[in-house]
Amino acid sequence: MNIKEIIIDSIKYPFLDWKKILILGFIVVIYTIPHDMVPINLQNGFTYPFLIIALLINCFISGYFFKIIQYSLKDTRELPKFRKWVKLFKNGFKVTCVSLIYSIPATLPLIILNLPLINYYLYLPDFIIVIIGAIAQIYLQGYATWLLQGYATTFFVYMLYCLIIFPISLIAITNMANNDGKWSYAFKLKAIFDKIKNIGWIKFYSWYFLASVITLLVLLIGIFLMFIFSILIHNYLSIKLIDSLIITPYIYMFFSRSLALIYNSGKKWSSEDKNL
């Protein structure tokens, strides 16, 4: 598949089953409850009970993200069912751990520069949505705002992570999904770089850019809808429900589907074909 086909297929994919969007959305709603009950404070950190609850729920969300990748790698068109919750949790835990490990080069300098950020990064292990949200925030607030607020170093480190480490971590997670969820395959760097080389670095980064733009557009549409609803109903909880129930689940499904398809697009030749 070329990039256009991958993006179009992935945009349509979540609409195959609205029921599953809402089920995932319900889990996301539960995940956001700690945010509403005790907001994150970069100075004072976050209370451990809510941190643990958020991490546990995140594993189910990441587990479904992982399951979509596995289904899509097998050329399965349908959205996976919500079942085998223990396995879903285990796979989500693996995804969270892999994401945390790959985030170390980006988070370590920030932690050294600003120790209160430790709680912030521990609380937000869901890097797919967090990073996309951060990119959206940068676009919405403007680069000048970041610089004026004294976040120049943070912004620089974060963008390096988004451009270099994060895309590689995505292929690492997909490589793990392609090998029965075995941990070691997420850290076989030679195999991971060979896969990206097989896909084509230009094609891979073109996909990454387009997938990020689509995600940003979905977020902007969500913000616009929430703005309209805020005018009509004046109810913050109802407005936020739109984001949690529909926008965030859609992004998960779109991104995981497109990630699996770009990974599979590197399967141009088998080992037998190369010997012919």
Tab-separated table of C-alpha atoms in Angstrom, residues 2-197:
chain	number	residue	atom	x	y	z
A	2	ASN	CA	1.131	3.544	-0.679
A	3	ILE	CA	0.787	6.330	1.900
A	4	LYS	CA	-2.453	7.672	0.421
A	5	GLU	CA	-4.096	4.249	0.629
A	6	ILE	CA	-2.841	3.757	4.194
A	7	ILE	CA	-4.206	7.107	5.386
A	8	ILE	CA	-7.592	6.715	3.655
A	9	ASP	CA	-8.007	3.167	4.984
A	10	SER	CA	-7.074	4.274	8.506
A	11	ILE	CA	-9.426	7.268	8.461
A	12	LYS	CA	-12.358	4.987	7.579
A	13	TYR	CA	-11.320	2.157	9.900
A	14	PRO	CA	-12.782	3.423	13.239
A	15	PHE	CA	-16.187	3.959	11.619
A	16	LEU	CA	-16.528	0.227	10.968
A	17	ASP	CA	-17.971	-0.221	14.466
A	18	TRP	CA	-19.269	2.749	16.452
A	19	LYS	CA	-20.015	0.471	19.401
A	20	LYS	CA	-16.305	-0.237	19.883
A	21	ILE	CA	-15.477	3.467	19.674
A	22	LEU	CA	-17.881	4.075	22.554
A	23	ILE	CA	-16.568	1.131	24.604
A	24	LEU	CA	-13.008	2.403	24.268
A	25	GLY	CA	-14.344	5.899	24.928
A	26	PHE	CA	-15.937	4.707	28.182
A	27	ILE	CA	-12.535	3.373	29.317
A	28	VAL	CA	-10.951	6.712	28.372
A	29	VAL	CA	-13.628	8.519	30.409
A	30	ILE	CA	-12.672	6.429	33.449
A	31	TYR	CA	-9.008	7.205	32.718
A	32	THR	CA	-9.724	10.959	32.770
A	33	ILE	CA	-11.494	10.874	36.158
A	34	PRO	CA	-8.212	11.325	38.115
A	35	HIS	CA	-7.535	14.441	36.014
A	36	ASP	CA	-10.834	15.968	37.091
A	37	MET	CA	-10.667	14.920	40.745
A	38	VAL	CA	-7.075	15.983	41.401
A	39	PRO	CA	-5.597	18.121	38.613
A	40	ILE	CA	-1.909	17.621	37.771
A	41	ASN	CA	0.318	20.154	39.455
A	42	LEU	CA	3.867	20.358	38.142
A	43	GLN	CA	5.050	21.928	41.376
A	44	ASN	CA	3.376	19.636	43.895
A	45	GLY	CA	3.198	16.483	41.823
A	46	PHE	CA	0.334	13.989	41.852
A	47	THR	CA	-1.023	11.800	44.620
A	48	TYR	CA	0.052	8.168	44.323
A	49	PRO	CA	-3.399	6.484	44.598
A	50	PHE	CA	-4.663	8.401	41.553
A	51	LEU	CA	-1.367	7.781	39.759
A	52	ILE	CA	-1.734	4.013	40.228
A	53	ILE	CA	-5.377	4.061	39.091
A	54	ALA	CA	-4.491	6.038	35.969
A	55	LEU	CA	-1.581	3.721	35.135
A	56	LEU	CA	-3.753	0.603	35.491
A	57	ILE	CA	-6.535	1.983	33.302
A	58	ASN	CA	-3.968	3.179	30.765
A	59	CYS	CA	-2.775	-0.420	30.372
A	60	PHE	CA	-6.230	-1.447	29.106
A	61	ILE	CA	-6.264	1.457	26.624
A	62	SER	CA	-2.748	0.672	25.402
A	63	GLY	CA	-3.665	-3.021	25.281
A	64	TYR	CA	-6.480	-2.331	22.832
A	65	PHE	CA	-4.143	-0.109	20.794
A	66	PHE	CA	-1.765	-3.078	20.658
A	67	LYS	CA	-4.585	-5.475	19.723
A	68	ILE	CA	-5.607	-3.300	16.755
A	69	ILE	CA	-2.008	-3.381	15.543
A	70	GLN	CA	-1.929	-7.180	15.803
A	71	TYR	CA	-5.234	-7.546	13.947
A	72	SER	CA	-4.171	-5.127	11.221
A	73	LEU	CA	-0.804	-6.845	10.756
A	74	LYS	CA	-2.757	-10.013	9.932
A	75	ASP	CA	-4.774	-8.090	7.317
A	76	THR	CA	-7.896	-8.347	9.466
A	77	ARG	CA	-10.266	-5.561	8.520
A	78	GLU	CA	-12.630	-5.676	11.512
A	79	LEU	CA	-12.065	-3.955	14.848
A	80	PRO	CA	-11.039	-6.426	17.579
A	81	LYS	CA	-13.519	-7.337	20.291
A	82	PHE	CA	-13.093	-6.318	23.921
A	83	ARG	CA	-12.385	-9.682	25.481
A	84	LYS	CA	-9.556	-11.556	27.222
A	85	TRP	CA	-9.104	-8.571	29.524
A	86	VAL	CA	-6.125	-10.074	31.355
A	87	LYS	CA	-4.218	-10.454	28.090
A	88	LEU	CA	-5.327	-6.959	27.087
A	89	PHE	CA	-3.896	-5.602	30.334
A	90	LYS	CA	-0.625	-7.540	29.983
A	91	ASN	CA	-0.034	-6.291	26.443
A	92	GLY	CA	-0.919	-2.747	27.509
A	93	PHE	CA	1.581	-3.015	30.348
A	94	LYS	CA	4.247	-4.074	27.850
A	95	VAL	CA	3.425	-1.131	25.565
A	96	THR	CA	3.598	1.274	28.523
A	97	CYS	CA	6.973	-0.101	29.653
A	98	VAL	CA	8.432	0.008	26.135
A	99	SER	CA	7.196	3.590	25.725
A	100	LEU	CA	8.721	4.583	29.065
A	101	ILE	CA	12.080	3.023	28.186
A	102	TYR	CA	12.206	4.719	24.790
A	103	SER	CA	11.242	8.025	26.418
A	104	ILE	CA	14.269	8.022	28.748
A	105	PRO	CA	16.553	10.007	26.354
A	106	ALA	CA	13.923	12.760	26.257
A	107	THR	CA	12.673	12.728	29.836
A	108	LEU	CA	16.058	12.416	31.569
A	109	PRO	CA	17.371	15.864	30.505
A	110	LEU	CA	14.044	17.424	31.499
A	111	ILE	CA	14.090	15.668	34.864
A	112	ILE	CA	17.632	16.874	35.500
A	113	LEU	CA	16.658	20.422	34.544
A	114	ASN	CA	13.387	20.393	36.448
A	115	LEU	CA	12.951	17.714	39.098
A	116	PRO	CA	9.230	18.422	39.729
A	117	LEU	CA	8.584	17.088	36.212
A	118	ILE	CA	9.220	13.545	37.505
A	119	ASN	CA	5.620	13.198	38.671
A	120	TYR	CA	4.390	14.712	35.422
A	121	TYR	CA	6.096	12.152	33.199
A	122	LEU	CA	5.320	9.223	35.463
A	123	TYR	CA	1.662	10.099	35.361
A	124	LEU	CA	1.513	10.359	31.567
A	125	PRO	CA	2.855	7.097	30.141
A	126	ASP	CA	0.389	7.138	27.265
A	127	PHE	CA	2.785	8.714	24.806
A	128	ILE	CA	0.667	8.331	21.660
A	129	ILE	CA	-2.003	10.716	22.868
A	130	VAL	CA	0.244	12.774	25.150
A	131	ILE	CA	2.765	13.633	22.436
A	132	ILE	CA	0.100	14.366	19.848
A	133	GLY	CA	-1.635	16.549	22.423
A	134	ALA	CA	1.629	18.362	23.125
A	135	ILE	CA	2.152	18.994	19.411
A	136	ALA	CA	-1.378	20.382	19.192
A	137	GLN	CA	-0.692	22.590	22.217
A	138	ILE	CA	2.455	23.936	20.567
A	139	TYR	CA	0.517	24.813	17.424
A	140	LEU	CA	-2.363	26.371	19.354
A	141	GLN	CA	-0.260	28.368	21.814
A	142	GLY	CA	2.438	29.282	19.324
A	143	TYR	CA	6.199	28.835	19.515
A	144	ALA	CA	6.694	32.347	20.898
A	145	THR	CA	4.553	31.535	23.937
A	146	TRP	CA	6.717	28.538	24.764
A	147	LEU	CA	9.868	30.623	24.468
A	148	LEU	CA	8.465	33.480	26.530
A	149	GLN	CA	7.411	31.072	29.247
A	150	GLY	CA	10.971	29.791	29.518
A	151	TYR	CA	10.323	26.402	27.936
A	152	ALA	CA	12.867	26.722	25.129
A	153	THR	CA	14.974	23.786	26.366
A	154	THR	CA	11.911	21.654	27.069
A	155	PHE	CA	10.517	22.420	23.635
A	156	PHE	CA	13.829	21.558	21.928
A	157	VAL	CA	14.187	18.219	23.755
A	158	TYR	CA	10.530	17.362	23.204
A	159	MET	CA	10.687	18.051	19.471
A	160	LEU	CA	13.842	15.954	19.113
A	161	TYR	CA	11.972	13.140	20.806
A	162	CYS	CA	8.938	13.585	18.549
A	163	LEU	CA	11.066	13.631	15.401
A	164	ILE	CA	13.612	10.917	16.173
A	165	ILE	CA	12.919	8.615	19.122
A	166	PHE	CA	9.125	8.452	19.146
A	167	PRO	CA	8.734	7.282	15.509
A	168	ILE	CA	11.316	4.552	16.137
A	169	SER	CA	9.476	3.490	19.312
A	170	LEU	CA	6.307	3.081	17.243
A	171	ILE	CA	8.028	0.601	14.941
A	172	ALA	CA	9.505	-1.099	18.023
A	173	ILE	CA	6.027	-1.620	19.497
A	174	THR	CA	4.721	-2.851	16.132
A	175	ASN	CA	7.669	-5.213	15.808
A	176	MET	CA	6.766	-6.615	19.222
A	177	ALA	CA	3.144	-7.006	18.085
A	178	ASN	CA	4.320	-8.804	14.945
A	179	ASN	CA	6.195	-11.348	17.079
A	180	ASP	CA	3.491	-12.535	19.491
A	181	GLY	CA	4.074	-9.680	21.927
A	182	LYS	CA	7.563	-10.822	22.954
A	183	TRP	CA	9.402	-8.070	24.841
A	184	SER	CA	12.787	-8.631	23.234
A	185	TYR	CA	11.523	-7.734	19.743
A	186	ALA	CA	10.834	-4.169	20.885
A	187	PHE	CA	14.557	-3.712	21.497
A	188	LYS	CA	16.070	-5.489	18.492
A	189	LEU	CA	17.370	-2.219	17.103
A	190	LYS	CA	19.005	-3.738	14.022
A	191	ALA	CA	15.752	-5.434	13.003
A	192	ILE	CA	13.805	-2.238	13.731
A	193	PHE	CA	16.109	-0.070	11.610
A	194	ASP	CA	16.118	-2.698	8.866
A	195	LYS	CA	12.319	-2.589	8.860
A	196	ILE	CA	12.301	1.203	8.519
A	197	LYS	CA	14.926	0.948	5.776
